[in-house]
Short mmCIF file of C-alpha atoms in Angstrom, two decimals:
data_model
loop_
_atom_site.label_atom_id
_atom_site.label_comp_id
_atom_site.label_asym_id
_atom_site.label_seq_id
_atom_site.Cartn_x
_atom_site.Cartn_y
_atom_site.Cartn_z
CA MET A 17 -48.54 -2.50 -44.71
CA ASN A 18 -47.72 -0.67 -41.50
CA GLN A 19 -44.13 0.54 -41.92
CA THR A 20 -43.39 0.34 -38.19
CA THR A 21 -43.60 -3.47 -38.25
CA ILE A 22 -39.97 -3.43 -39.39
CA PHE A 23 -39.00 -2.51 -35.84
CA TRP A 24 -40.20 -5.82 -34.35
CA PRO A 25 -37.21 -7.74 -35.76
CA VAL A 26 -35.00 -4.90 -34.50
CA LEU A 27 -36.44 -5.30 -31.00
CA ALA A 28 -35.94 -9.07 -31.23
CA HIS A 29 -32.27 -8.53 -32.03
CA VAL A 30 -31.91 -6.03 -29.19
CA LEU A 31 -33.34 -8.71 -26.89
CA LEU A 32 -30.68 -11.13 -28.13
CA ILE A 33 -27.97 -8.61 -27.29
CA TYR A 34 -29.29 -8.29 -23.74
CA ILE A 35 -29.47 -12.08 -23.44
CA VAL A 36 -25.81 -12.36 -24.48
CA TYR A 37 -24.90 -9.60 -22.00
CA GLY A 38 -26.68 -11.63 -19.32
CA VAL A 39 -24.79 -14.80 -20.25
CA LEU A 40 -21.51 -12.87 -20.21
CA GLY A 41 -22.22 -11.39 -16.80
CA ARG A 42 -23.19 -14.76 -15.41
CA ARG A 43 -20.10 -16.52 -16.79
CA ARG A 44 -17.80 -13.82 -15.47
CA TYR A 45 -19.46 -13.97 -12.06
CA VAL A 46 -19.15 -17.76 -11.93
CA ALA A 47 -15.51 -17.61 -13.07
CA VAL A 48 -14.60 -15.18 -10.28
CA LYS A 49 -16.71 -17.00 -7.67
CA SER A 50 -15.12 -20.37 -8.52
CA GLY A 51 -11.60 -18.95 -8.48
CA GLU A 52 -11.08 -19.57 -12.19
CA ALA A 53 -10.49 -15.84 -12.68
CA LYS A 54 -9.78 -12.70 -10.73
CA VAL A 55 -11.72 -9.48 -11.34
CA GLY A 56 -8.59 -7.79 -12.73
CA GLN A 57 -8.42 -10.31 -15.57
CA TYR A 58 -11.41 -8.63 -17.22
CA LYS A 59 -9.43 -5.47 -17.96
CA VAL A 60 -7.97 -7.13 -21.06
CA ARG A 61 -9.89 -9.79 -22.95
CA SER A 62 -6.76 -11.86 -23.60
CA THR A 63 -6.52 -12.66 -19.89
CA GLU A 64 -10.15 -13.71 -19.49
CA PRO A 65 -11.07 -17.39 -19.08
CA ALA A 66 -12.00 -19.09 -22.36
CA SER A 67 -15.63 -19.53 -21.27
CA CYS A 68 -15.95 -15.75 -20.99
CA VAL A 69 -13.95 -14.88 -24.12
CA THR A 70 -16.36 -16.91 -26.23
CA VAL A 71 -19.34 -14.93 -24.96
CA ALA A 72 -17.50 -11.61 -25.29
CA SER A 73 -16.65 -12.54 -28.90
CA ASN A 74 -20.27 -13.34 -29.60
CA LEU A 75 -21.30 -10.01 -28.15
CA SER A 76 -18.89 -8.30 -30.56
CA ASN A 77 -20.46 -10.30 -33.40
CA GLN A 78 -23.83 -8.76 -32.54
CA PHE A 79 -22.43 -5.34 -33.50
CA GLU A 80 -20.71 -6.26 -36.76
CA LEU A 81 -22.97 -7.63 -39.53
CA PRO A 82 -26.11 -6.48 -37.66
CA VAL A 83 -25.08 -2.86 -38.22
CA LEU A 84 -26.11 -3.37 -41.84
CA PHE A 85 -29.39 -4.86 -40.61
CA TYR A 86 -30.16 -1.80 -38.48
CA VAL A 87 -29.34 0.62 -41.27
CA LEU A 88 -31.48 -1.35 -43.70
CA CYS A 89 -34.45 -1.47 -41.32
CA LEU A 90 -34.30 2.28 -40.83
CA THR A 91 -33.95 3.00 -44.56
CA LEU A 92 -36.80 0.63 -45.41
CA HIS A 93 -38.98 2.46 -42.91
CA VAL A 94 -38.04 5.92 -44.20
CA THR A 95 -38.58 5.01 -47.85
CA ASN A 96 -41.84 3.06 -47.28
CA GLY A 97 -40.06 -0.09 -48.39
CA VAL A 98 -41.49 -2.36 -45.73
CA ASN A 99 -43.57 -5.16 -47.18
CA TYR A 100 -44.13 -8.83 -46.40
CA LEU A 101 -40.97 -9.88 -48.23
CA THR A 102 -38.67 -7.40 -46.49
CA LEU A 103 -40.25 -8.12 -43.13
CA ALA A 104 -39.79 -11.87 -43.65
CA LEU A 105 -36.16 -11.37 -44.66
CA MET A 106 -35.48 -9.31 -41.55
CA TRP A 107 -37.08 -11.94 -39.32
CA ILE A 108 -35.05 -14.67 -41.01
CA PHE A 109 -31.89 -12.62 -40.46
CA VAL A 110 -32.70 -12.23 -36.76
CA ALA A 111 -33.40 -15.96 -36.48
CA THR A 112 -29.97 -16.70 -37.96
CA ARG A 113 -28.42 -14.38 -35.34
CA TYR A 114 -30.17 -16.32 -32.56
CA PHE A 115 -28.99 -19.64 -33.99
CA HIS A 116 -25.48 -18.24 -34.48
CA ALA A 117 -25.39 -17.09 -30.85
CA TRP A 118 -26.75 -20.43 -29.66
CA ALA A 119 -24.07 -22.33 -31.62
CA HIS A 120 -21.37 -19.97 -30.38
CA LEU A 121 -22.37 -20.03 -26.71
CA THR A 122 -23.27 -23.68 -26.23
CA GLY A 123 -20.46 -25.62 -27.87
CA ASN A 124 -18.78 -23.13 -30.17
CA ASN A 125 -19.16 -25.51 -33.10
CA LEU A 126 -17.40 -23.49 -35.79
CA ARG A 127 -18.92 -25.38 -38.71
CA LEU A 128 -22.49 -24.89 -37.46
CA ARG A 129 -21.82 -21.30 -36.39
CA SER A 130 -20.34 -20.47 -39.80
CA ARG A 131 -23.38 -21.86 -41.57
CA PHE A 132 -25.73 -19.66 -39.55
CA PHE A 133 -23.50 -16.64 -40.12
CA PHE A 134 -23.35 -17.29 -43.88
CA ALA A 135 -27.13 -17.81 -44.09
CA GLY A 136 -27.72 -14.52 -42.31
CA ALA A 137 -25.23 -12.69 -44.52
CA VAL A 138 -26.92 -14.03 -47.67
CA VAL A 139 -30.41 -13.11 -46.43
CA LEU A 140 -29.21 -9.62 -45.56
CA ALA A 141 -27.53 -9.24 -48.96
CA LEU A 142 -30.78 -10.26 -50.69
CA ALA A 143 -32.64 -7.67 -48.62
CA TRP A 144 -30.15 -4.97 -49.66
CA ILE A 145 -30.58 -5.98 -53.30
CA TRP A 146 -34.35 -5.71 -52.90
CA PHE A 147 -33.87 -2.28 -51.32
CA ALA A 148 -31.77 -1.12 -54.28
CA LEU A 149 -34.48 -2.32 -56.67
CA HIS A 150 -37.06 -0.52 -54.53
CA LEU A 151 -35.07 2.73 -54.83
CA LEU A 152 -34.88 2.24 -58.59
CA GLY A 153 -38.66 1.78 -58.71
CA VAL A 154 -38.35 -1.73 -60.17
CA VAL A 155 -40.22 -3.41 -57.32
#
């Protein structure tokens, strides 16, 4: 299998980050334009309108658990560990990040959002276990 295919899920997650940045910019613009907020309120997140804080929080989420995803993708590539299983796991992880962002940004349904987060965390943990087995030469 071509080892560079592991970077397609990475690019898909990068796209998600830019989408969230776009949503954040749009919400901040609308908040200022409507008078809900003043530009100075964006210096400190605690003074931002709730509609913007939610998006800013989601943006932070895209740089927490996904750090492990990025490291794993790079290490899989370097060690020739990319196969159909690892590629599928990485795509599933990215899909959970999209669903998590959707749940967070549309209604902030904590129960639904938590389920997507947990699913992604489990998928990523399974991928790390597979990677450890790969390093041991078991798989």
